[in-house]
mmCIF file with all atom_site columns, C-alpha atoms and ligand atoms in Angstrom:
data_model
loop_
_atom_site.group_PDB
_atom_site.id
_atom_site.type_symbol
_atom_site.label_atom_id
_atom_site.label_alt_id
_atom_site.label_comp_id
_atom_site.label_asym_id
_atom_site.label_entity_id
_atom_site.label_seq_id
_atom_site.pdbx_PDB_ins_code
_atom_site.Cartn_x
_atom_site.Cartn_y
_atom_site.Cartn_z
_atom_site.occupancy
_atom_site.B_iso_or_equiv
_atom_site.pdbx_formal_charge
_atom_site.auth_seq_id
_atom_site.auth_comp_id
_atom_site.auth_asym_id
_atom_site.auth_atom_id
_atom_site.pdbx_PDB_model_num
ATOM   1   C CA  . MET A 1 1   ? 25.225 96.819  100.107 1.00 0.00 ? 1   MET A CA  1
ATOM   2   C CA  . ALA A 1 2   ? 21.677 98.305  99.515  1.00 0.00 ? 2   ALA A CA  1
ATOM   3   C CA  . PHE A 1 3   ? 18.247 98.399  101.353 1.00 0.00 ? 3   PHE A CA  1
ATOM   4   C CA  . GLU A 1 4   ? 15.260 97.850  99.237  1.00 0.00 ? 4   GLU A CA  1
ATOM   5   C CA  . GLY A 1 5   ? 11.741 97.648  99.840  1.00 0.00 ? 5   GLY A CA  1
ATOM   6   C CA  . VAL A 1 6   ? 8.201  99.141  98.885  1.00 0.00 ? 6   VAL A CA  1
ATOM   7   C CA  . ASP A 1 7   ? 7.533  102.701 100.151 1.00 0.00 ? 7   ASP A CA  1
ATOM   8   C CA  . GLY A 1 8   ? 7.364  102.749 104.041 1.00 0.00 ? 8   GLY A CA  1
ATOM   9   C CA  . ALA A 1 9   ? 9.319  99.420  104.497 1.00 0.00 ? 9   ALA A CA  1
ATOM   10  C CA  . GLY A 1 10  ? 11.821 100.981 106.723 1.00 0.00 ? 10  GLY A CA  1
ATOM   11  C CA  . LYS A 1 11  ? 14.988 101.314 104.325 1.00 0.00 ? 11  LYS A CA  1
ATOM   12  C CA  . THR A 1 12  ? 16.081 104.788 105.208 1.00 0.00 ? 12  THR A CA  1
ATOM   13  C CA  . VAL A 1 13  ? 16.065 104.293 109.068 1.00 0.00 ? 13  VAL A CA  1
ATOM   14  C CA  . LEU A 1 14  ? 17.795 100.825 108.718 1.00 0.00 ? 14  LEU A CA  1
ATOM   15  C CA  . ALA A 1 15  ? 20.626 102.168 106.307 1.00 0.00 ? 15  ALA A CA  1
ATOM   16  C CA  . ARG A 1 16  ? 21.080 104.727 108.832 1.00 0.00 ? 16  ARG A CA  1
ATOM   17  C CA  . ILE A 1 17  ? 21.475 102.722 112.097 1.00 0.00 ? 17  ILE A CA  1
ATOM   18  C CA  . VAL A 1 18  ? 23.323 99.830  110.416 1.00 0.00 ? 18  VAL A CA  1
ATOM   19  C CA  . SER A 1 19  ? 25.838 102.435 109.260 1.00 0.00 ? 19  SER A CA  1
ATOM   20  C CA  . GLU A 1 20  ? 26.088 103.747 112.619 1.00 0.00 ? 20  GLU A CA  1
ATOM   21  C CA  . ALA A 1 21  ? 26.370 100.400 113.933 1.00 0.00 ? 21  ALA A CA  1
ATOM   22  C CA  . LEU A 1 22  ? 29.326 99.363  111.826 1.00 0.00 ? 22  LEU A CA  1
ATOM   23  C CA  . ARG A 1 23  ? 31.313 102.842 112.349 1.00 0.00 ? 23  ARG A CA  1
ATOM   24  C CA  . GLU A 1 24  ? 30.971 102.353 115.994 1.00 0.00 ? 24  GLU A CA  1
ATOM   25  C CA  . ARG A 1 25  ? 31.907 98.645  116.023 1.00 0.00 ? 25  ARG A CA  1
ATOM   26  C CA  . PHE A 1 26  ? 34.862 99.254  113.376 1.00 0.00 ? 26  PHE A CA  1
ATOM   27  C CA  . PRO A 1 27  ? 36.072 102.886 113.929 1.00 0.00 ? 27  PRO A CA  1
ATOM   28  C CA  . GLU A 1 28  ? 38.995 102.389 111.149 1.00 0.00 ? 28  GLU A CA  1
ATOM   29  C CA  . LEU A 1 29  ? 36.501 101.406 108.570 1.00 0.00 ? 29  LEU A CA  1
ATOM   30  C CA  . GLU A 1 30  ? 34.969 104.043 106.185 1.00 0.00 ? 30  GLU A CA  1
ATOM   31  C CA  . VAL A 1 31  ? 31.228 103.718 106.113 1.00 0.00 ? 31  VAL A CA  1
ATOM   32  C CA  . LEU A 1 32  ? 29.734 105.552 103.224 1.00 0.00 ? 32  LEU A CA  1
ATOM   33  C CA  . GLN A 1 33  ? 25.778 106.150 103.253 1.00 0.00 ? 33  GLN A CA  1
ATOM   34  C CA  . VAL A 1 34  ? 24.093 107.159 99.955  1.00 0.00 ? 34  VAL A CA  1
ATOM   35  C CA  . ARG A 1 35  ? 20.830 107.481 98.726  1.00 0.00 ? 35  ARG A CA  1
ATOM   36  C CA  . GLU A 1 36  ? 19.177 107.156 95.528  1.00 0.00 ? 36  GLU A CA  1
ATOM   37  C CA  . PRO A 1 37  ? 17.825 109.073 93.756  1.00 0.00 ? 37  PRO A CA  1
ATOM   38  C CA  . GLY A 1 38  ? 20.287 111.699 94.838  1.00 0.00 ? 38  GLY A CA  1
ATOM   39  C CA  . GLY A 1 39  ? 23.990 111.776 96.326  1.00 0.00 ? 39  GLY A CA  1
ATOM   40  C CA  . THR A 1 40  ? 25.628 113.855 93.678  1.00 0.00 ? 40  THR A CA  1
ATOM   41  C CA  . SER A 1 41  ? 24.410 117.339 92.643  1.00 0.00 ? 41  SER A CA  1
ATOM   42  C CA  . VAL A 1 42  ? 23.194 116.017 89.211  1.00 0.00 ? 42  VAL A CA  1
ATOM   43  C CA  . GLY A 1 43  ? 21.396 113.417 91.350  1.00 0.00 ? 43  GLY A CA  1
ATOM   44  C CA  . GLU A 1 44  ? 19.797 115.733 93.502  1.00 0.00 ? 44  GLU A CA  1
ATOM   45  C CA  . LYS A 1 45  ? 18.348 117.626 90.559  1.00 0.00 ? 45  LYS A CA  1
ATOM   46  C CA  . VAL A 1 46  ? 17.186 114.807 88.911  1.00 0.00 ? 46  VAL A CA  1
ATOM   47  C CA  . ARG A 1 47  ? 15.399 113.624 92.044  1.00 0.00 ? 47  ARG A CA  1
ATOM   48  C CA  . LYS A 1 48  ? 13.518 116.952 92.352  1.00 0.00 ? 48  LYS A CA  1
ATOM   49  C CA  . ILE A 1 49  ? 12.089 116.131 88.873  1.00 0.00 ? 49  ILE A CA  1
ATOM   50  C CA  . LEU A 1 50  ? 11.556 112.423 89.611  1.00 0.00 ? 50  LEU A CA  1
ATOM   51  C CA  . LEU A 1 51  ? 9.674  113.204 92.824  1.00 0.00 ? 51  LEU A CA  1
ATOM   52  C CA  . HIS A 1 52  ? 8.181  116.409 92.922  1.00 0.00 ? 52  HIS A CA  1
ATOM   53  C CA  . TRP A 1 53  ? 7.598  117.188 89.085  1.00 0.00 ? 53  TRP A CA  1
ATOM   54  C CA  . THR A 1 54  ? 3.950  117.875 88.474  1.00 0.00 ? 54  THR A CA  1
ATOM   55  C CA  . GLY A 1 55  ? 4.347  117.779 84.499  1.00 0.00 ? 55  GLY A CA  1
ATOM   56  C CA  . LYS A 1 56  ? 4.314  114.617 82.565  1.00 0.00 ? 56  LYS A CA  1
ATOM   57  C CA  . VAL A 1 57  ? 7.245  112.115 82.928  1.00 0.00 ? 57  VAL A CA  1
ATOM   58  C CA  . CYS A 1 58  ? 6.705  108.997 80.589  1.00 0.00 ? 58  CYS A CA  1
ATOM   59  C CA  . ASN A 1 59  ? 7.831  105.739 81.856  1.00 0.00 ? 59  ASN A CA  1
ATOM   60  C CA  . LEU A 1 60  ? 11.113 105.631 79.768  1.00 0.00 ? 60  LEU A CA  1
ATOM   61  C CA  . ALA A 1 61  ? 11.998 108.972 80.751  1.00 0.00 ? 61  ALA A CA  1
ATOM   62  C CA  . GLU A 1 62  ? 11.741 107.528 84.389  1.00 0.00 ? 62  GLU A CA  1
ATOM   63  C CA  . VAL A 1 63  ? 13.767 104.677 83.540  1.00 0.00 ? 63  VAL A CA  1
ATOM   64  C CA  . LEU A 1 64  ? 16.493 106.953 82.157  1.00 0.00 ? 64  LEU A CA  1
ATOM   65  C CA  . LEU A 1 65  ? 16.342 109.751 84.702  1.00 0.00 ? 65  LEU A CA  1
ATOM   66  C CA  . PHE A 1 66  ? 16.717 107.270 87.672  1.00 0.00 ? 66  PHE A CA  1
ATOM   67  C CA  . ALA A 1 67  ? 19.516 105.714 85.991  1.00 0.00 ? 67  ALA A CA  1
ATOM   68  C CA  . THR A 1 68  ? 21.224 109.191 85.098  1.00 0.00 ? 68  THR A CA  1
ATOM   69  C CA  . GLY A 1 69  ? 21.284 109.733 88.696  1.00 0.00 ? 69  GLY A CA  1
ATOM   70  C CA  . ARG A 1 70  ? 23.011 106.141 89.154  1.00 0.00 ? 70  ARG A CA  1
ATOM   71  C CA  . ALA A 1 71  ? 25.378 106.831 86.679  1.00 0.00 ? 71  ALA A CA  1
ATOM   72  C CA  . GLN A 1 72  ? 26.718 109.841 88.380  1.00 0.00 ? 72  GLN A CA  1
ATOM   73  C CA  . LEU A 1 73  ? 26.564 108.466 91.629  1.00 0.00 ? 73  LEU A CA  1
ATOM   74  C CA  . TRP A 1 74  ? 28.563 105.233 90.753  1.00 0.00 ? 74  TRP A CA  1
ATOM   75  C CA  . GLU A 1 75  ? 31.275 107.468 88.982  1.00 0.00 ? 75  GLU A CA  1
ATOM   76  C CA  . GLU A 1 76  ? 31.601 110.264 91.319  1.00 0.00 ? 76  GLU A CA  1
ATOM   77  C CA  . VAL A 1 77  ? 31.106 108.614 94.825  1.00 0.00 ? 77  VAL A CA  1
ATOM   78  C CA  . ILE A 1 78  ? 30.602 104.847 94.960  1.00 0.00 ? 78  ILE A CA  1
ATOM   79  C CA  . SER A 1 79  ? 33.465 103.787 92.845  1.00 0.00 ? 79  SER A CA  1
ATOM   80  C CA  . PRO A 1 80  ? 36.151 105.983 94.456  1.00 0.00 ? 80  PRO A CA  1
ATOM   81  C CA  . ALA A 1 81  ? 34.848 104.955 97.983  1.00 0.00 ? 81  ALA A CA  1
ATOM   82  C CA  . LEU A 1 82  ? 35.131 101.290 97.095  1.00 0.00 ? 82  LEU A CA  1
ATOM   83  C CA  . GLN A 1 83  ? 38.494 101.818 95.710  1.00 0.00 ? 83  GLN A CA  1
ATOM   84  C CA  . ARG A 1 84  ? 39.549 103.498 99.019  1.00 0.00 ? 84  ARG A CA  1
ATOM   85  C CA  . GLY A 1 85  ? 38.214 100.126 100.675 1.00 0.00 ? 85  GLY A CA  1
ATOM   86  C CA  . ALA A 1 86  ? 34.927 101.881 102.154 1.00 0.00 ? 86  ALA A CA  1
ATOM   87  C CA  . VAL A 1 87  ? 31.645 99.957  102.643 1.00 0.00 ? 87  VAL A CA  1
ATOM   88  C CA  . VAL A 1 88  ? 29.022 101.650 100.804 1.00 0.00 ? 88  VAL A CA  1
ATOM   89  C CA  . ILE A 1 89  ? 25.376 101.265 102.159 1.00 0.00 ? 89  ILE A CA  1
ATOM   90  C CA  . SER A 1 90  ? 22.567 102.627 99.893  1.00 0.00 ? 90  SER A CA  1
ATOM   91  C CA  . ASP A 1 91  ? 19.144 103.382 100.452 1.00 0.00 ? 91  ASP A CA  1
ATOM   92  C CA  . ARG A 1 92  ? 17.515 102.112 97.287  1.00 0.00 ? 92  ARG A CA  1
ATOM   93  C CA  . SER A 1 93  ? 19.659 101.039 94.095  1.00 0.00 ? 93  SER A CA  1
ATOM   94  C CA  . ALA A 1 94  ? 18.913 99.857  90.670  1.00 0.00 ? 94  ALA A CA  1
ATOM   95  C CA  . TYR A 1 95  ? 17.003 97.175  92.303  1.00 0.00 ? 95  TYR A CA  1
ATOM   96  C CA  . SER A 1 96  ? 14.228 99.837  92.751  1.00 0.00 ? 96  SER A CA  1
ATOM   97  C CA  . SER A 1 97  ? 14.182 100.755 89.192  1.00 0.00 ? 97  SER A CA  1
ATOM   98  C CA  . LEU A 1 98  ? 13.713 96.769  88.383  1.00 0.00 ? 98  LEU A CA  1
ATOM   99  C CA  . ALA A 1 99  ? 10.722 96.820  90.772  1.00 0.00 ? 99  ALA A CA  1
ATOM   100 C CA  . TYR A 1 100 ? 9.116  100.173 90.132  1.00 0.00 ? 100 TYR A CA  1
ATOM   101 C CA  . GLN A 1 101 ? 9.958  100.726 86.564  1.00 0.00 ? 101 GLN A CA  1
ATOM   102 C CA  . GLY A 1 102 ? 10.357 97.281  85.260  1.00 0.00 ? 102 GLY A CA  1
ATOM   103 C CA  . GLU A 1 103 ? 7.750  95.592  87.066  1.00 0.00 ? 103 GLU A CA  1
ATOM   104 C CA  . ALA A 1 104 ? 4.891  98.043  88.302  1.00 0.00 ? 104 ALA A CA  1
ATOM   105 C CA  . ARG A 1 105 ? 5.299  100.636 85.341  1.00 0.00 ? 105 ARG A CA  1
ATOM   106 C CA  . GLY A 1 106 ? 5.657  97.810  82.993  1.00 0.00 ? 106 GLY A CA  1
ATOM   107 C CA  . VAL A 1 107 ? 8.546  98.615  80.979  1.00 0.00 ? 107 VAL A CA  1
ATOM   108 C CA  . GLY A 1 108 ? 10.033 94.945  81.533  1.00 0.00 ? 108 GLY A CA  1
ATOM   109 C CA  . ALA A 1 109 ? 12.779 93.862  83.609  1.00 0.00 ? 109 ALA A CA  1
ATOM   110 C CA  . ALA A 1 110 ? 15.156 93.018  80.643  1.00 0.00 ? 110 ALA A CA  1
ATOM   111 C CA  . GLN A 1 111 ? 14.883 96.521  79.505  1.00 0.00 ? 111 GLN A CA  1
ATOM   112 C CA  . VAL A 1 112 ? 15.622 98.426  82.836  1.00 0.00 ? 112 VAL A CA  1
ATOM   113 C CA  . TRP A 1 113 ? 18.278 95.835  83.413  1.00 0.00 ? 113 TRP A CA  1
ATOM   114 C CA  . THR A 1 114 ? 20.066 96.855  80.445  1.00 0.00 ? 114 THR A CA  1
ATOM   115 C CA  . VAL A 1 115 ? 19.863 100.330 80.765  1.00 0.00 ? 115 VAL A CA  1
ATOM   116 C CA  . ASN A 1 116 ? 21.096 100.225 84.580  1.00 0.00 ? 116 ASN A CA  1
ATOM   117 C CA  . ASN A 1 117 ? 23.802 97.609  83.862  1.00 0.00 ? 117 ASN A CA  1
ATOM   118 C CA  . ILE A 1 118 ? 25.166 100.430 81.488  1.00 0.00 ? 118 ILE A CA  1
ATOM   119 C CA  . ALA A 1 119 ? 24.758 103.338 84.169  1.00 0.00 ? 119 ALA A CA  1
ATOM   120 C CA  . LEU A 1 120 ? 26.410 101.029 86.447  1.00 0.00 ? 120 LEU A CA  1
ATOM   121 C CA  . GLN A 1 121 ? 29.196 99.982  84.291  1.00 0.00 ? 121 GLN A CA  1
ATOM   122 C CA  . GLY A 1 122 ? 28.324 96.323  85.308  1.00 0.00 ? 122 GLY A CA  1
ATOM   123 C CA  . ASN A 1 123 ? 28.798 97.006  89.097  1.00 0.00 ? 123 ASN A CA  1
ATOM   124 C CA  . TRP A 1 124 ? 25.381 96.012  90.968  1.00 0.00 ? 124 TRP A CA  1
ATOM   125 C CA  . PRO A 1 125 ? 25.523 95.911  94.434  1.00 0.00 ? 125 PRO A CA  1
ATOM   126 C CA  . ASP A 1 126 ? 26.825 92.850  95.958  1.00 0.00 ? 126 ASP A CA  1
ATOM   127 C CA  . LEU A 1 127 ? 24.345 92.488  99.017  1.00 0.00 ? 127 LEU A CA  1
ATOM   128 C CA  . VAL A 1 128 ? 20.665 93.679  99.011  1.00 0.00 ? 128 VAL A CA  1
ATOM   129 C CA  . PHE A 1 129 ? 18.348 93.561  101.711 1.00 0.00 ? 129 PHE A CA  1
ATOM   130 C CA  . PHE A 1 130 ? 14.664 93.361  100.646 1.00 0.00 ? 130 PHE A CA  1
ATOM   131 C CA  . LEU A 1 131 ? 12.790 94.536  103.562 1.00 0.00 ? 131 LEU A CA  1
ATOM   132 C CA  . ASP A 1 132 ? 9.456  92.789  102.641 1.00 0.00 ? 132 ASP A CA  1
ATOM   133 C CA  . VAL A 1 133 ? 6.310  94.449  104.205 1.00 0.00 ? 133 VAL A CA  1
ATOM   134 C CA  . ASP A 1 134 ? 2.708  94.637  103.474 1.00 0.00 ? 134 ASP A CA  1
ATOM   135 C CA  . PRO A 1 135 ? 2.489  97.442  100.651 1.00 0.00 ? 135 PRO A CA  1
ATOM   136 C CA  . GLU A 1 136 ? -0.743 98.893  102.676 1.00 0.00 ? 136 GLU A CA  1
ATOM   137 C CA  . VAL A 1 137 ? 1.191  98.958  105.976 1.00 0.00 ? 137 VAL A CA  1
ATOM   138 C CA  . GLY A 1 138 ? 4.460  100.522 104.356 1.00 0.00 ? 138 GLY A CA  1
ATOM   139 C CA  . LEU A 1 139 ? 2.094  103.309 102.691 1.00 0.00 ? 139 LEU A CA  1
ATOM   140 C CA  . GLY A 1 140 ? 0.261  103.685 106.276 1.00 0.00 ? 140 GLY A CA  1
ATOM   141 C CA  . ARG A 1 141 ? 3.786  104.409 107.795 1.00 0.00 ? 141 ARG A CA  1
ATOM   142 C CA  . GLU A 1 142 ? 4.444  107.224 105.464 1.00 0.00 ? 142 GLU A CA  1
ATOM   143 C CA  . ASP A 1 143 ? 3.512  110.634 106.388 1.00 0.00 ? 143 ASP A CA  1
ATOM   144 C CA  . GLU A 1 144 ? 4.549  112.232 103.261 1.00 0.00 ? 144 GLU A CA  1
ATOM   145 C CA  . HIS A 1 145 ? 3.843  110.956 99.804  1.00 0.00 ? 145 HIS A CA  1
ATOM   146 C CA  . ASP A 1 146 ? 6.014  112.152 96.708  1.00 0.00 ? 146 ASP A CA  1
ATOM   147 C CA  . ARG A 1 147 ? 4.915  111.702 93.094  1.00 0.00 ? 147 ARG A CA  1
ATOM   148 C CA  . ILE A 1 148 ? 5.362  107.911 92.954  1.00 0.00 ? 148 ILE A CA  1
ATOM   149 C CA  . SER A 1 149 ? 4.313  106.865 96.519  1.00 0.00 ? 149 SER A CA  1
ATOM   150 C CA  . SER A 1 150 ? 1.242  108.995 96.205  1.00 0.00 ? 150 SER A CA  1
ATOM   151 C CA  . GLU A 1 151 ? -0.192 106.823 93.215  1.00 0.00 ? 151 GLU A CA  1
ATOM   152 C CA  . GLY A 1 152 ? -1.325 104.357 95.886  1.00 0.00 ? 152 GLY A CA  1
ATOM   153 C CA  . LEU A 1 153 ? -1.438 100.691 96.816  1.00 0.00 ? 153 LEU A CA  1
ATOM   154 C CA  . ALA A 1 154 ? -1.961 99.126  93.319  1.00 0.00 ? 154 ALA A CA  1
ATOM   155 C CA  . LEU A 1 155 ? 1.370  100.448 92.040  1.00 0.00 ? 155 LEU A CA  1
ATOM   156 C CA  . GLN A 1 156 ? 3.161  99.199  95.460  1.00 0.00 ? 156 GLN A CA  1
ATOM   157 C CA  . GLU A 1 157 ? 1.641  96.010  95.201  1.00 0.00 ? 157 GLU A CA  1
ATOM   158 C CA  . ARG A 1 158 ? 3.210  95.559  91.885  1.00 0.00 ? 158 ARG A CA  1
ATOM   159 C CA  . VAL A 1 159 ? 6.522  96.900  93.196  1.00 0.00 ? 159 VAL A CA  1
ATOM   160 C CA  . ARG A 1 160 ? 6.451  94.132  95.884  1.00 0.00 ? 160 ARG A CA  1
ATOM   161 C CA  . GLU A 1 161 ? 6.041  91.418  92.987  1.00 0.00 ? 161 GLU A CA  1
ATOM   162 C CA  . GLY A 1 162 ? 8.821  92.929  91.326  1.00 0.00 ? 162 GLY A CA  1
ATOM   163 C CA  . TYR A 1 163 ? 11.038 92.580  94.389  1.00 0.00 ? 163 TYR A CA  1
ATOM   164 C CA  . LEU A 1 164 ? 9.877  88.901  94.778  1.00 0.00 ? 164 LEU A CA  1
ATOM   165 C CA  . LYS A 1 165 ? 10.927 88.294  91.252  1.00 0.00 ? 165 LYS A CA  1
ATOM   166 C CA  . SER A 1 166 ? 14.385 89.717  91.741  1.00 0.00 ? 166 SER A CA  1
ATOM   167 C CA  . TRP A 1 167 ? 14.669 87.799  94.884  1.00 0.00 ? 167 TRP A CA  1
ATOM   168 C CA  . ARG A 1 168 ? 13.606 84.504  93.370  1.00 0.00 ? 168 ARG A CA  1
ATOM   169 C CA  . ALA A 1 169 ? 15.916 85.064  90.523  1.00 0.00 ? 169 ALA A CA  1
ATOM   170 C CA  . ASP A 1 170 ? 18.928 85.737  92.685  1.00 0.00 ? 170 ASP A CA  1
ATOM   171 C CA  . PRO A 1 171 ? 18.505 84.802  96.234  1.00 0.00 ? 171 PRO A CA  1
ATOM   172 C CA  . GLU A 1 172 ? 22.230 84.613  97.009  1.00 0.00 ? 172 GLU A CA  1
ATOM   173 C CA  . ARG A 1 173 ? 22.420 88.448  96.449  1.00 0.00 ? 173 ARG A CA  1
ATOM   174 C CA  . ILE A 1 174 ? 18.938 89.297  97.442  1.00 0.00 ? 174 ILE A CA  1
ATOM   175 C CA  . VAL A 1 175 ? 18.114 88.664  101.222 1.00 0.00 ? 175 VAL A CA  1
ATOM   176 C CA  . ARG A 1 176 ? 14.473 88.769  101.716 1.00 0.00 ? 176 ARG A CA  1
ATOM   177 C CA  . ILE A 1 177 ? 13.830 90.201  105.353 1.00 0.00 ? 177 ILE A CA  1
ATOM   178 C CA  . ASP A 1 178 ? 10.337 90.064  107.115 1.00 0.00 ? 178 ASP A CA  1
ATOM   179 C CA  . ALA A 1 179 ? 10.152 93.461  107.632 1.00 0.00 ? 179 ALA A CA  1
ATOM   180 C CA  . SER A 1 180 ? 6.772  93.459  109.766 1.00 0.00 ? 180 SER A CA  1
ATOM   181 C CA  . LYS A 1 181 ? 8.508  92.475  112.687 1.00 0.00 ? 181 LYS A CA  1
ATOM   182 C CA  . SER A 1 182 ? 10.006 95.179  115.152 1.00 0.00 ? 182 SER A CA  1
ATOM   183 C CA  . LEU A 1 183 ? 12.653 97.708  114.098 1.00 0.00 ? 183 LEU A CA  1
ATOM   184 C CA  . LYS A 1 184 ? 15.091 95.846  116.782 1.00 0.00 ? 184 LYS A CA  1
ATOM   185 C CA  . GLU A 1 185 ? 14.356 92.277  115.251 1.00 0.00 ? 185 GLU A CA  1
ATOM   186 C CA  . VAL A 1 186 ? 14.829 93.458  111.824 1.00 0.00 ? 186 VAL A CA  1
ATOM   187 C CA  . PHE A 1 187 ? 18.150 95.224  112.700 1.00 0.00 ? 187 PHE A CA  1
ATOM   188 C CA  . ASP A 1 188 ? 19.634 92.289  114.590 1.00 0.00 ? 188 ASP A CA  1
ATOM   189 C CA  . GLU A 1 189 ? 18.772 89.905  111.512 1.00 0.00 ? 189 GLU A CA  1
ATOM   190 C CA  . VAL A 1 190 ? 20.463 92.388  109.188 1.00 0.00 ? 190 VAL A CA  1
ATOM   191 C CA  . MET A 1 191 ? 23.748 92.631  111.285 1.00 0.00 ? 191 MET A CA  1
ATOM   192 C CA  . GLU A 1 192 ? 23.983 89.166  111.818 1.00 0.00 ? 192 GLU A CA  1
ATOM   193 C CA  . ILE A 1 193 ? 23.902 88.602  107.799 1.00 0.00 ? 193 ILE A CA  1
ATOM   194 C CA  . ILE A 1 194 ? 26.193 91.352  107.423 1.00 0.00 ? 194 ILE A CA  1
ATOM   195 C CA  . PHE A 1 195 ? 28.778 89.914  109.842 1.00 0.00 ? 195 PHE A CA  1
ATOM   196 C CA  . GLU A 1 196 ? 28.365 86.558  108.234 1.00 0.00 ? 196 GLU A CA  1
ATOM   197 C CA  . ARG A 1 197 ? 28.832 87.850  104.556 1.00 0.00 ? 197 ARG A CA  1
ATOM   198 C CA  . PHE A 1 198 ? 31.852 89.986  105.239 1.00 0.00 ? 198 PHE A CA  1
ATOM   199 C CA  . GLY A 1 199 ? 33.380 86.819  107.619 1.00 0.00 ? 199 GLY A CA  1
ATOM   200 C CA  . TRP A 1 200 ? 33.523 89.387  110.511 1.00 0.00 ? 200 TRP A CA  1
ATOM   201 C CA  . HIS A 1 201 ? 32.919 88.149  114.224 1.00 0.00 ? 201 HIS A CA  1
ATOM   202 C CA  . ASN A 1 202 ? 29.959 89.955  115.970 1.00 0.00 ? 202 ASN A CA  1
ATOM   203 C CA  . ASP A 1 203 ? 31.845 89.976  119.102 1.00 0.00 ? 203 ASP A CA  1
ATOM   204 C CA  . PRO A 1 204 ? 32.711 93.350  120.555 1.00 0.00 ? 204 PRO A CA  1
ATOM   205 C CA  . SER A 1 205 ? 35.143 92.138  123.130 1.00 0.00 ? 205 SER A CA  1
HETATM 206 P P1  . LIG B 2 .   ? 12.939 107.398 98.578  1.00 0.00 ? 1   LIG B P1  1
HETATM 207 O O1  . LIG B 2 .   ? 13.334 108.663 98.337  1.00 0.00 ? 1   LIG B O1  1
HETATM 208 O O2  . LIG B 2 .   ? 13.644 106.331 99.003  1.00 0.00 ? 1   LIG B O2  1
HETATM 209 O O3  . LIG B 2 .   ? 11.244 107.422 98.991  1.00 0.00 ? 1   LIG B O3  1
HETATM 210 P P2  . LIG B 2 .   ? 10.787 106.628 100.324 1.00 0.00 ? 1   LIG B P2  1
HETATM 211 O O4  . LIG B 2 .   ? 11.855 107.028 101.353 1.00 0.00 ? 1   LIG B O4  1
HETATM 212 O O5  . LIG B 2 .   ? 9.601  107.366 100.655 1.00 0.00 ? 1   LIG B O5  1
HETATM 213 O O6  . LIG B 2 .   ? 10.748 105.098 99.945  1.00 0.00 ? 1   LIG B O6  1
HETATM 214 O O7  . LIG B 2 .   ? 12.261 106.961 97.010  1.00 0.00 ? 1   LIG B O7  1
HETATM 215 C C1  . LIG B 2 .   ? 11.623 107.762 96.195  1.00 0.00 ? 1   LIG B C1  1
HETATM 216 C C2  . LIG B 2 .   ? 10.466 107.237 95.424  1.00 0.00 ? 1   LIG B C2  1
HETATM 217 O O8  . LIG B 2 .   ? 11.303 106.915 94.153  1.00 0.00 ? 1   LIG B O8  1
HETATM 218 C C3  . LIG B 2 .   ? 9.931  105.709 95.793  1.00 0.00 ? 1   LIG B C3  1
HETATM 219 O O9  . LIG B 2 .   ? 8.642  105.994 95.611  1.00 0.00 ? 1   LIG B O9  1
HETATM 220 C C4  . LIG B 2 .   ? 10.607 104.841 94.892  1.00 0.00 ? 1   LIG B C4  1
HETATM 221 C C5  . LIG B 2 .   ? 10.972 105.584 93.580  1.00 0.00 ? 1   LIG B C5  1
HETATM 222 N N1  . LIG B 2 .   ? 12.083 104.968 92.848  1.00 0.00 ? 1   LIG B N1  1
HETATM 223 C C6  . LIG B 2 .   ? 11.912 104.475 91.680  1.00 0.00 ? 1   LIG B C6  1
HETATM 224 O O10 . LIG B 2 .   ? 10.599 104.388 91.216  1.00 0.00 ? 1   LIG B O10 1
HETATM 225 N N2  . LIG B 2 .   ? 12.959 103.845 90.872  1.00 0.00 ? 1   LIG B N2  1
HETATM 226 C C7  . LIG B 2 .   ? 14.095 103.963 91.362  1.00 0.00 ? 1   LIG B C7  1
HETATM 227 O O11 . LIG B 2 .   ? 15.153 103.376 90.512  1.00 0.00 ? 1   LIG B O11 1
HETATM 228 C C8  . LIG B 2 .   ? 14.311 104.561 92.814  1.00 0.00 ? 1   LIG B C8  1
HETATM 229 C C9  . LIG B 2 .   ? 15.893 104.546 93.260  1.00 0.00 ? 1   LIG B C9  1
HETATM 230 C C10 . LIG B 2 .   ? 13.245 105.127 93.417  1.00 0.00 ? 1   LIG B C10 1
#
């Protein structure tokens, strides 16, 4: 499963507290937390270019670099973990590329989908939480800006449009959550959906 949203939507903290809650509730279950871009040594190098490089990175190079990190993460980490029976919780995923590169950068969803489908060998996340928050609120929550989030509000508004399009196209897989609510409320809603989807009982007794 993956957590998605504009910058500052709260993905990172939710991915962490949901992972911790599942580990506590199911001590036998392997819960693996990953982040994109990153999660492998190749991915972390690519992350440095993508987030901190001050030279030019054209839009297609950006698509391919994110997909490079993703291909490595799938092959080296996610695929073996799923085969072991682990639950994988990802802070961002290929849906970020559809929103940021496909929609906001204007590369086009079809092209970005194709590249990422190759990188993922067809294995897209089965459950995606789209934490939907006003991009202005999101940017205001962030204390540090990277190469992409420092581009400002107009880009983030288009990113949100991208997520809305993905959500409308596939509302079964992508669950939209109102992330302007308190962290506790968002967490409770997310946990309820996870238990329902996995057919687990949310009863600690
Ligand atoms: P991230 O590390 O999640 O930053 P934050 O926690 O601040 O949201 O993501 C870094 C940036 O990379 C963020 O601005 C979104 C962008 N991004 C893309 O443009 N495409 C992608 O495929 C991914 C994974 C991230």
